[in-house]
Coordinates of C-alpha atoms in Angstrom, one line a residue:
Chain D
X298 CA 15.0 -10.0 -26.3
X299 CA 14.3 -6.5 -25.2
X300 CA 15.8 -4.6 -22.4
X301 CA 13.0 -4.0 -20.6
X302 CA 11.6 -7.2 -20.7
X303 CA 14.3 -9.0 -19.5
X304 CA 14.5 -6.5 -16.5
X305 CA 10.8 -7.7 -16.2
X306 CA 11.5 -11.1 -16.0
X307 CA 14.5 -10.6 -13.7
X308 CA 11.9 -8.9 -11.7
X309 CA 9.4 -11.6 -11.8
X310 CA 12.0 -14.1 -11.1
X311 CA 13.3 -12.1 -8.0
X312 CA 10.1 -11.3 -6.3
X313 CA 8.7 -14.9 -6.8
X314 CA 12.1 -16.6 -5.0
X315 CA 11.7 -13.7 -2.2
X316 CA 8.0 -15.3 -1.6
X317 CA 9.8 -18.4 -1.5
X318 CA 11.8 -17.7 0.5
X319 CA 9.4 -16.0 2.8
X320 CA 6.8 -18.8 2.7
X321 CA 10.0 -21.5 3.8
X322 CA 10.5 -18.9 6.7
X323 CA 7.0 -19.0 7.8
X324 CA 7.1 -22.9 7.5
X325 CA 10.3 -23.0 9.6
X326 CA 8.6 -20.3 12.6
X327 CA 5.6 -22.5 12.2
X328 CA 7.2 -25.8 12.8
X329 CA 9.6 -24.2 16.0
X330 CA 6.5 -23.3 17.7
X331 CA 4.9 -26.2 17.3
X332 CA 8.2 -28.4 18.3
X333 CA 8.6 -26.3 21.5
X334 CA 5.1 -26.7 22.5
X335 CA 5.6 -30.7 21.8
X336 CA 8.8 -31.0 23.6
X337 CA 6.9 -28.7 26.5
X338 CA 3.8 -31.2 27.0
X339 CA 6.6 -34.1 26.8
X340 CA 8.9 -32.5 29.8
X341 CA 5.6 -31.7 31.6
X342 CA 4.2 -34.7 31.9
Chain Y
X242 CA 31.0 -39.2 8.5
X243 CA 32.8 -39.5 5.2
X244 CA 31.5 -36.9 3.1
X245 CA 32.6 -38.8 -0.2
X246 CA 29.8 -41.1 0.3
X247 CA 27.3 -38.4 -1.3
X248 CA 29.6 -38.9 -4.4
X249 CA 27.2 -41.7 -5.2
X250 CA 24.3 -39.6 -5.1
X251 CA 23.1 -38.1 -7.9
X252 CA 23.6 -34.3 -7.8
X253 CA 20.8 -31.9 -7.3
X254 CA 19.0 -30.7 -10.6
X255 CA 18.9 -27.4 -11.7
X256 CA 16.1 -25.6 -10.4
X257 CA 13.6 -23.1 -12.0
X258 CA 15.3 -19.9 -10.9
X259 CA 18.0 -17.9 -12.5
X260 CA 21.3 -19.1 -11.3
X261 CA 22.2 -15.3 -11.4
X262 CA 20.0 -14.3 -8.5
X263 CA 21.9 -17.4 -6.4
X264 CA 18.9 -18.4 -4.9
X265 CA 18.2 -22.3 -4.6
X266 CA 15.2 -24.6 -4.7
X267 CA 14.7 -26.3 -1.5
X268 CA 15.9 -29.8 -3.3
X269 CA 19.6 -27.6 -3.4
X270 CA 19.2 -26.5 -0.1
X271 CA 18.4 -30.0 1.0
X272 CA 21.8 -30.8 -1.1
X273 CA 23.7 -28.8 1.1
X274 CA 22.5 -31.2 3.6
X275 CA 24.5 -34.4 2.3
X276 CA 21.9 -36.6 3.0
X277 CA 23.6 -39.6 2.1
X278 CA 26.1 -38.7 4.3
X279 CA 23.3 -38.0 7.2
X280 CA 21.8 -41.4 6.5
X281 CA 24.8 -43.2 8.1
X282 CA 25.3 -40.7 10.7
X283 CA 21.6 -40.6 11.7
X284 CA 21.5 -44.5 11.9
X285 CA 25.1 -44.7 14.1
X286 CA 23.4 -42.2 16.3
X287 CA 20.5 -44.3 16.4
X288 CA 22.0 -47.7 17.7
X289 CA 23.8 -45.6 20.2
X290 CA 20.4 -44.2 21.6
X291 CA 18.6 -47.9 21.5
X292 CA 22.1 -49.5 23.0
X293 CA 22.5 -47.2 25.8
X294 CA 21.2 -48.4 29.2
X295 CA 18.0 -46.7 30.7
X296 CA 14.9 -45.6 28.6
X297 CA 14.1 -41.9 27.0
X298 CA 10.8 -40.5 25.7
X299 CA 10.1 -41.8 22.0
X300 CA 9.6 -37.9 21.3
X301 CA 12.5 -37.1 22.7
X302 CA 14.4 -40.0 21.2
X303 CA 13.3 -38.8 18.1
X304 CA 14.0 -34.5 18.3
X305 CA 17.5 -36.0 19.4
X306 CA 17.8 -38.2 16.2
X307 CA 16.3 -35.2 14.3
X308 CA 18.7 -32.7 16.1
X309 CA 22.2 -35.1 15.4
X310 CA 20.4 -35.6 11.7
X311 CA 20.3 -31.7 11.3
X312 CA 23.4 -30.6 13.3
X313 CA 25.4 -33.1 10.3
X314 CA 23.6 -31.8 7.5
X315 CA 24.6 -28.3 8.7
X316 CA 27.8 -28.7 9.1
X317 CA 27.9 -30.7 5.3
X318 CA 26.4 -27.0 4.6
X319 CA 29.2 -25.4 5.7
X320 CA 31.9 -27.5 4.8
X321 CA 30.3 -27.1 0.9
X322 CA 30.8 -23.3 1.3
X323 CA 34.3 -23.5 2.7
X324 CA 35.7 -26.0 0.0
X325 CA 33.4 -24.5 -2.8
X326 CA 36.9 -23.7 -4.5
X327 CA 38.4 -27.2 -4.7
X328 CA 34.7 -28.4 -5.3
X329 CA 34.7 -27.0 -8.6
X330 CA 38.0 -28.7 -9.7
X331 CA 37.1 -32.4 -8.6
X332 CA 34.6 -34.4 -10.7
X333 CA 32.7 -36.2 -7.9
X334 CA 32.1 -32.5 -6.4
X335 CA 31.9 -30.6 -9.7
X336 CA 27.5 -30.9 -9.2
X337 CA 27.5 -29.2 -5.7
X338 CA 24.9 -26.5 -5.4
X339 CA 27.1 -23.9 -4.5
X340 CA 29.5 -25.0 -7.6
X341 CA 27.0 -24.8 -9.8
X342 CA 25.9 -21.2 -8.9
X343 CA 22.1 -23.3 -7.7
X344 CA 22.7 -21.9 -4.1
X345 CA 24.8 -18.7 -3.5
X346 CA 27.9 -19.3 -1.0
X347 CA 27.0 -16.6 1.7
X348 CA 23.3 -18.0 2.1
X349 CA 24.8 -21.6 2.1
X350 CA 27.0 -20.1 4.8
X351 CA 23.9 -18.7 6.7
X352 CA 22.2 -21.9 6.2
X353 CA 24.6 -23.8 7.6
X354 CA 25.1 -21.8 10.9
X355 CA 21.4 -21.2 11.9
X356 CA 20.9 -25.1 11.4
X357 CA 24.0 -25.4 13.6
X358 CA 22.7 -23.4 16.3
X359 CA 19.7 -24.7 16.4
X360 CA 20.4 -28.1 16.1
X361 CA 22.4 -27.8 19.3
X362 CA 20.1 -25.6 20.9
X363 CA 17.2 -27.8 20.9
X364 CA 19.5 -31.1 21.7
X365 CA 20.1 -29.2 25.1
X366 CA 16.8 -27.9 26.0
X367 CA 14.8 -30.8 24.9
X368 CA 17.3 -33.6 25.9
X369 CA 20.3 -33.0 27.9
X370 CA 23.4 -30.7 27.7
X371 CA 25.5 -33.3 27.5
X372 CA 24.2 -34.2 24.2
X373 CA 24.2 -30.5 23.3
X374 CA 27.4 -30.4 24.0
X375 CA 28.6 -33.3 22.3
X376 CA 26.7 -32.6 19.2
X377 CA 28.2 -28.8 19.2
X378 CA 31.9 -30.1 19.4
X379 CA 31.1 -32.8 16.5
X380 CA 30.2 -29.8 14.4
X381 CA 33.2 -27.7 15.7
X382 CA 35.9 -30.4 15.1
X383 CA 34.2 -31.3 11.3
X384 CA 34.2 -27.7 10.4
X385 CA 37.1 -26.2 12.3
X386 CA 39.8 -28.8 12.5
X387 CA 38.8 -31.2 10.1
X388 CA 37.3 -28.6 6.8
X389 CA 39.2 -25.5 7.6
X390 CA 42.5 -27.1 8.8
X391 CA 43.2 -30.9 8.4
X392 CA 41.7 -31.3 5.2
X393 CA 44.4 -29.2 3.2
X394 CA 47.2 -29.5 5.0
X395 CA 48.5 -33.1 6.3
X396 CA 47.5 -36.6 4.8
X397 CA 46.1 -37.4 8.1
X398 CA 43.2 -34.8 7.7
X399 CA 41.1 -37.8 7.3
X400 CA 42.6 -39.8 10.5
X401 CA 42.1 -36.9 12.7
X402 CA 38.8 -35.5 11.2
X403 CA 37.1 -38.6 11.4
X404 CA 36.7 -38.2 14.8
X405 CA 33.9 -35.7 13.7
X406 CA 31.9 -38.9 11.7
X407 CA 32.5 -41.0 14.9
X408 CA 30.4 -39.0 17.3
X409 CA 27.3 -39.7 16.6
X410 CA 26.6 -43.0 18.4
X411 CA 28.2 -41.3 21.6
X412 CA 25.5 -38.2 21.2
X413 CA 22.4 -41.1 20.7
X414 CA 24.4 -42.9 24.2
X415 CA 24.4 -39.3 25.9
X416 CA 21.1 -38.5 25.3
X417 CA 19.3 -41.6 26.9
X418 CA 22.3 -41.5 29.9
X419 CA 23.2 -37.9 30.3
X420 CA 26.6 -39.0 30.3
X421 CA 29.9 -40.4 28.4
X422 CA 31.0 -44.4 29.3
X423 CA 33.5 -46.9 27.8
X424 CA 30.7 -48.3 25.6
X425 CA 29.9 -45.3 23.9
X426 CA 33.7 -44.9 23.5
X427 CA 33.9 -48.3 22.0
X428 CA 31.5 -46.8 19.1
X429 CA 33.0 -44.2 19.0
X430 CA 36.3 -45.8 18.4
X431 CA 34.8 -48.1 16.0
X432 CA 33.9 -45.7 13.3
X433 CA 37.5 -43.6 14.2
X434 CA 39.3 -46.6 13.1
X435 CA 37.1 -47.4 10.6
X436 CA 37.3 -43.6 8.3
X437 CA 41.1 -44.1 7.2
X438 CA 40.3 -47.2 5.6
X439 CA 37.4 -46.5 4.0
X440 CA 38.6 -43.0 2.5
X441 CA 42.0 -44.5 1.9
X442 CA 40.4 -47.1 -0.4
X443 CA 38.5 -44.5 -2.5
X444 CA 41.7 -41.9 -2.8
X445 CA 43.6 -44.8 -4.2
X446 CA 40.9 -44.5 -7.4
X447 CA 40.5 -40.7 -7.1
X448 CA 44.1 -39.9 -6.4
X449 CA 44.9 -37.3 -9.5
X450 CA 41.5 -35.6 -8.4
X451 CA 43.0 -35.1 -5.3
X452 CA 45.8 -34.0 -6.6
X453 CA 44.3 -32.0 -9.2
X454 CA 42.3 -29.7 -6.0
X455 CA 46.2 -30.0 -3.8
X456 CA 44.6 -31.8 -1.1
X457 CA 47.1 -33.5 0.1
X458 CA 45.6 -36.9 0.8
X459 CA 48.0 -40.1 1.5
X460 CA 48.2 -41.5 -2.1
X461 CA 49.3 -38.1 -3.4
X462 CA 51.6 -37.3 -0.5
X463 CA 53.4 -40.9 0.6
X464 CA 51.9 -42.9 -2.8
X465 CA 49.8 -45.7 -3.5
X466 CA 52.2 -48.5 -1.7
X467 CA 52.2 -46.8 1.7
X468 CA 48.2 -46.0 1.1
X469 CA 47.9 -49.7 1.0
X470 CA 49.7 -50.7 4.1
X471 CA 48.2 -47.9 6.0
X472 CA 44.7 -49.3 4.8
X473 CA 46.0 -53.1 6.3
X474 CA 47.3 -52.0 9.4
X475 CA 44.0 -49.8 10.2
X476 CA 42.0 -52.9 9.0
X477 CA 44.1 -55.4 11.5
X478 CA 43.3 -52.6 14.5
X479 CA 39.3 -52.4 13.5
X480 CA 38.4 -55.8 12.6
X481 CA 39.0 -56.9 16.5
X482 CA 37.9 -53.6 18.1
X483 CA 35.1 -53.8 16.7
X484 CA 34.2 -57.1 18.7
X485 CA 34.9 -55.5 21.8
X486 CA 31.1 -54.2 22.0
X487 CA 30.9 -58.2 22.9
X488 CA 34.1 -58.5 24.9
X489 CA 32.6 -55.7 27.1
X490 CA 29.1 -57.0 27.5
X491 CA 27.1 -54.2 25.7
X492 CA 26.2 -56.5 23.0
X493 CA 26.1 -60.2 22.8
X494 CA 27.3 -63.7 21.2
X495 CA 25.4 -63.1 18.0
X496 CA 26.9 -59.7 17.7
X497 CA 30.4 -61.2 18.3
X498 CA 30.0 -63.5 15.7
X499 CA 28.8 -61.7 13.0
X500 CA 31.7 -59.0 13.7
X501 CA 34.4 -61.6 13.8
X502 CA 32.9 -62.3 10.0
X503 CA 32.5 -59.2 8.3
X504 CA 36.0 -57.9 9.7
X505 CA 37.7 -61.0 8.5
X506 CA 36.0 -60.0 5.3
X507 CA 37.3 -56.4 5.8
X508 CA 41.1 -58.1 6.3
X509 CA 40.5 -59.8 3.4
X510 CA 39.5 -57.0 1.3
X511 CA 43.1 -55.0 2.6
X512 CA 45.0 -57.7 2.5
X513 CA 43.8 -58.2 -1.7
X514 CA 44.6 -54.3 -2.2
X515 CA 48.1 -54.8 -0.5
X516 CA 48.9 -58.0 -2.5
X517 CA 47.2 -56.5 -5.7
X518 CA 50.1 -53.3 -5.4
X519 CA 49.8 -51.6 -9.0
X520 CA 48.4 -54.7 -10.9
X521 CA 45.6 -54.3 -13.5
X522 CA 43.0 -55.3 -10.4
X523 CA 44.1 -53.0 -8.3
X524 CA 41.5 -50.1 -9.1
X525 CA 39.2 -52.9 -8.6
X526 CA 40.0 -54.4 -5.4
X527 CA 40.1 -50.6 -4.1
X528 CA 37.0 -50.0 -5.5
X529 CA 35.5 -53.2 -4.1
X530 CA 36.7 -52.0 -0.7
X531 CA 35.7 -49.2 -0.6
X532 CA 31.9 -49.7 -1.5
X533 CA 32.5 -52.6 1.2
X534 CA 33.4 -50.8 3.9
X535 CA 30.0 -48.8 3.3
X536 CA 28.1 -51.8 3.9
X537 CA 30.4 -53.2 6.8
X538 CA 29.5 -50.3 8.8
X539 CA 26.0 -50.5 8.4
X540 CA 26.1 -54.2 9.2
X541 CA 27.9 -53.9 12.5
X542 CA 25.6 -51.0 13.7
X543 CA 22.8 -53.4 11.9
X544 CA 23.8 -55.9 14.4
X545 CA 24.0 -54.1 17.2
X546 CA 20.2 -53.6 17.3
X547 CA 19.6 -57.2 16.7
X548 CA 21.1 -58.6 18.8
X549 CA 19.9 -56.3 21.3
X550 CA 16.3 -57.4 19.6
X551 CA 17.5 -60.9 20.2
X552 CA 18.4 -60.7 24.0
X553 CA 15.7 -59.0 24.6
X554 CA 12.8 -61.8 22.7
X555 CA 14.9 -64.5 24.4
X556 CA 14.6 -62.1 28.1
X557 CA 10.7 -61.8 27.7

């Protein structure tokens, strides 16, 4: 295999596991919010 | 708990991604997790939230469970990155993520603490800080004392550090009372007494991979004859502590009973090991323990809730 085209595909690789890795963030931020505002209502009410 | 028990598990599978960039698959990261491990210590934590007099929101209930559930698995994480060396030299630990280059060691480490933190951090502001507090030490003691000092340097790393597995039914107590009694102790005591035995059985079959990694566990460091009468004199302590539950009231006669019968079948196992010594069954009879003492646990805490099921049909 080429040079370059492995760097390419290194690339690909790396930028596709940093949206991963992004997306499980936003998942985990998402589900926080959500448990605080459960756990909120609960010690409200 | 024990963290051999993910030994029966299959490891996790090779994800897509380059094992170069270290970056896992979330089936890795859940790995980290030992989830057969956080089965037992989920469910012990459980029965000591249903057992545990008083009432707490079924929400609330269940972030706790989620929180001890989560606060294990972290500290699983952890312990993976710590022992990551002597992981790669034992068979039944040869498919870790980290080993495998699946999940890199520093994000494992990362992992492990945020999960920590946050485990504890929602225990306390959702439930109560005695919980927090509880669930916080558990995690200390399994990665401090147990992972980063016990475990390498005296054969009773497992006596010691199983106080760490033997929390979890006194977090579920704490977090319907707010506070720390004799019946939670009793559980707690329950599952101490019941670790050297069942990790004892297993290192009698794994004892040159032990050996192979330097841990010093008892069959390496006193040999297999004073494994086997360590494993008998634990079992003749556990199999009547844990009918004290009855004895003290928290459970009932049906409890009681069954207890008296799986740890006369727990005796019985130890006692065959003992008689056995270095006899062609003896891998056997160890082997047969140990996957017995797996299920004994489950039954006890199994029975816990029915017969709390059972006095409460026969009360309404």
């Amino acid at each position: 295999m080429q040079e370059h085209e492995k760097s390419g595909i290194d690339r690909r690789d790396f930028r596709r596991s940093k949206r991963a890795r992004n997306t499980a963030l936003l998942a985990v931020l998402l589900g926080l919010a959500i448990l605080f505002y459960i756990i909120t209502v609960v010690k409200m009410g | 708990m024990s963290d051999v028990q993910l030994q029966m598990g299959q490891p996790a599978q090779a994800g897509g991604e380059s094992p170069s960039l270290g970056v896992g698959h979330v089936r890795d990261y859940l790995a980290l997790l030992k989830p057969r491990v956080m089965s037992l210590v989920v469910f012990t934590g459980f029965v000591g939230l249903l057992l545990a007099p008083g009432s707490i929101h079924p929400v609330l209930g269940t972030i706790a469970i989620l929180c001890i559930a989560v606060g294990a698995g972290a500290s699983g994480a952890i312990n993976m990155w710590y022992d990551r060396d002597i992981d790669a030299i034992m068979r039944r630990t040869q498919g870790r993520p980290i080993v495998t280059g699946r999940v890199d060691g520093e994000a494992a480490l990362a992992f492990g603490i945020v999960l920590s933190a946050f485990s504890v951090m929602i225990m306390g502001l959702a439930v109560n800080w005695t919980a927090a507090a509880l669930l916080a030490l558990t995690i200390g003691f399994y990665v401090l004392v147990y992972t980063m000092w016990l475990k390498r340097s005296t054969p009773q790393n497992i006596v010691i550090g199983g106080a760490a597995g033997a929390f979890p039914p006194m977090i579920g107590w704490a977090a319907v009372t707010g506070d720390i009694s004799l019946d939670s102790a009793v559980l707690f005591a329950i599952i101490f007494m019941w670790t050297p035995p069942h990790f004892w059985a297993l290192s009698l079959y794994r004892c040159e991979d032990y050996a192979r990694a330097g841990v010093p566990m008892l069959p390496v460091v006193a040999g297999k004859a004073e494994t086997r009468r360590q494993i008998l004199l634990y079992s003749l302590l556990l199999a009547p502590l844990a009918v004290l539950p009855w004895g003290l009231g928290t459970v009932g006669a049906l409890y009681g009973m069954g207890a008296i019968v799986l740890g006369a079948l727990f005796l019985l196992g130890a006692v065959r090991i003992w008689r056995e010594g270095d006899g062609p069954k003896a891998e056997s009879a160890a082997k047969q323990l140990f996957a017995y003492s797996i299920l004994y646990l489950f039954l006890i805490f199994a029975l816990m809730i029915l017969d709390r099921a059972w006095t409460f049909g026969a009360a309404a």
